[in-house]
Tab-separated table of C-alpha atoms in Angstrom:
chain	number	residue	atom	x	y	z
L	235	GLN	CA	-0.337	0.119	-0.373
L	236	VAL	CA	1.559	3.930	-0.924
L	237	GLN	CA	-0.046	6.505	0.376
L	238	LEU	CA	0.852	9.941	-1.283
L	239	VAL	CA	0.429	13.655	-0.269
L	240	GLU	CA	0.126	16.103	-2.546
L	241	SER	CA	1.721	20.441	-1.783
L	242	GLY	CA	2.273	22.977	-3.673
L	243	GLY	CA	-1.109	24.408	-5.346
L	244	GLY	CA	-2.008	27.547	-4.514
L	245	LEU	CA	-3.350	31.120	-7.107
L	246	VAL	CA	-0.875	32.779	-9.610
L	247	GLN	CA	-1.161	34.832	-11.988
L	248	ALA	CA	-0.939	33.848	-15.942
L	249	GLY	CA	3.170	33.474	-16.888
L	250	GLY	CA	3.764	32.117	-12.950
L	251	SER	CA	4.954	29.687	-12.254
L	252	LEU	CA	4.497	26.460	-9.045
L	253	ARG	CA	6.127	23.159	-8.268
L	254	LEU	CA	3.903	20.181	-7.053
L	255	THR	CA	5.123	18.057	-4.606
L	256	CYS	CA	3.935	14.610	-4.076
L	257	VAL	CA	6.123	12.210	-0.713
L	258	ALA	CA	4.980	9.037	-0.693
L	259	SER	CA	5.323	6.358	2.598
L	260	GLY	CA	4.503	3.375	2.989
L	261	ARG	CA	6.376	1.377	0.408
L	262	THR	CA	9.855	2.723	-1.909
L	263	LEU	CA	8.123	5.336	-4.556
L	264	SER	CA	11.499	3.706	-6.684
L	265	SER	CA	9.770	0.853	-8.427
L	266	TYR	CA	6.915	2.496	-9.413
L	267	GLN	CA	6.480	4.567	-12.142
L	268	MET	CA	4.300	8.064	-10.964
L	269	GLY	CA	2.121	10.717	-13.203
L	270	TRP	CA	0.581	13.814	-12.880
L	271	PHE	CA	-2.932	14.160	-13.486
L	272	ARG	CA	-6.125	16.986	-13.590
L	273	GLN	CA	-9.409	17.192	-13.264
L	274	ALA	CA	-10.972	20.888	-14.786
L	275	PRO	CA	-14.794	21.484	-12.972
L	276	GLY	CA	-17.599	19.952	-15.035
L	277	LEU	CA	-14.411	17.646	-17.020
L	278	GLU	CA	-13.280	14.238	-16.668
L	279	ARG	CA	-9.212	13.643	-15.174
L	280	GLU	CA	-6.648	14.131	-17.441
L	281	PHE	CA	-3.572	13.291	-18.028
L	282	VAL	CA	-0.813	14.997	-17.725
L	283	ALA	CA	3.050	13.891	-16.841
L	284	ALA	CA	4.982	10.362	-16.101
L	285	ILE	CA	7.716	9.373	-15.382
L	286	SER	CA	9.585	6.014	-14.791
L	287	GLN	CA	10.815	4.454	-12.228
L	288	SER	CA	14.749	5.976	-12.543
L	289	GLY	CA	13.727	8.450	-13.806
L	290	GLY	CA	14.927	7.893	-17.407
L	291	ASN	CA	11.828	8.371	-19.528
L	292	ASP	CA	9.154	10.961	-19.179
L	293	TYR	CA	6.004	11.564	-21.133
L	294	TYR	CA	4.534	14.883	-21.094
L	295	ALA	CA	0.896	15.987	-22.397
L	296	ASP	CA	0.875	17.719	-25.675
L	297	SER	CA	-1.151	21.202	-23.509
L	298	VAL	CA	1.896	20.743	-21.675
L	299	LYS	CA	5.302	19.999	-23.355
L	300	GLY	CA	8.185	22.689	-22.933
L	301	ARG	CA	5.980	24.310	-19.765
L	302	PHE	CA	6.472	21.540	-16.870
L	303	THR	CA	8.629	19.022	-16.114
L	304	ILE	CA	8.154	15.697	-14.313
L	305	SER	CA	11.099	15.078	-11.667
L	306	ARG	CA	11.493	12.735	-9.211
L	307	ASP	CA	14.401	12.241	-5.976
L	308	ASN	CA	13.404	8.383	-4.757
L	309	ALA	CA	16.110	9.117	-1.947
L	310	LYS	CA	13.006	11.021	-0.372
L	311	ASN	CA	10.418	9.189	-1.911
L	312	THR	CA	8.802	12.123	-3.602
L	313	VAL	CA	7.772	13.280	-7.396
L	314	TYR	CA	8.146	16.892	-8.551
L	315	LEU	CA	6.018	18.262	-11.321
L	316	GLN	CA	7.271	21.960	-12.527
L	317	MET	CA	5.104	24.643	-13.911
L	318	ASN	CA	6.398	27.277	-16.317
L	319	SER	CA	4.707	29.552	-17.990
L	320	LEU	CA	1.155	28.720	-16.607
L	321	LYS	CA	-2.257	30.119	-18.412
L	322	PRO	CA	-5.446	30.354	-16.941
L	323	GLN	CA	-6.501	26.620	-18.183
L	324	ASP	CA	-3.764	24.823	-16.233
L	325	THR	CA	-6.846	25.710	-13.548
L	326	ALA	CA	-7.531	21.783	-12.413
L	327	VAL	CA	-6.735	20.109	-8.955
L	328	TYR	CA	-3.341	17.836	-10.118
L	329	TYR	CA	-3.409	14.587	-8.497
L	330	CYS	CA	-0.097	12.408	-8.137
L	331	ALA	CA	-0.558	8.724	-8.958
L	332	ALA	CA	1.383	5.398	-8.706
L	333	ASP	CA	1.990	3.093	-11.678
L	334	PRO	CA	2.716	-0.360	-9.721
L	335	SER	CA	3.540	-2.055	-12.955
L	336	SER	CA	3.924	0.236	-15.490
L	337	SER	CA	1.128	-0.487	-17.360
L	338	GLY	CA	-0.263	3.185	-17.187
L	339	ILE	CA	-3.150	1.709	-14.946
L	340	TYR	CA	-2.091	3.789	-11.342
L	341	ARG	CA	-3.281	2.250	-9.282
L	342	TYR	CA	-2.576	4.602	-5.963
L	343	TRP	CA	-4.051	8.376	-5.634
L	344	GLY	CA	-2.836	10.998	-3.483
L	345	GLN	CA	-6.348	13.495	-2.241
L	346	GLY	CA	-5.253	16.137	-5.128
L	347	THR	CA	-3.872	19.591	-4.787
L	348	GLN	CA	-5.042	22.991	-6.032
L	349	VAL	CA	-4.186	25.086	-9.015
L	350	THR	CA	-5.616	28.255	-10.088
L	351	VAL	CA	-4.170	30.817	-12.465
L	352	SER	CA	-5.466	33.954	-12.690
L	353	SER	CA	-5.849	36.186	-15.758
C-alpha cells in the first residue's frame, strides 16, 4: 500500500510558476512509474505527465509539453511537477498517482492539490 500526499498548489497569475510535490509513504517509490493528472470543474480527469521508475524517461500531454517538467527523487520518495508559463486553462485539481506495473494503470492516488491560474 502506498499513500501519496500532494502539496504546492495555490493561486498564481498567468505566466507564473508553481512546483507541486508528491511525497509517498508506506512503500518505496522507486519501483513505481509515477504520474500527474488533473481535473478541472466539469471535465474528466486528464493525464499531465509521467516518469519512469529510474527517472530516465518522461512523458507529457501535448498541452503542457515545454512548460511542465516532471522529476523524482527516489531517495526522498518524492515526485515533483515544475509548472512554468502557467495559463488560466491549467486551473484544476492536480493529482499524483503511482503505477506499480508500468502498465499505465495507476493504482494509488493522492487527495489532490488545487492550482488556480488567474488571467
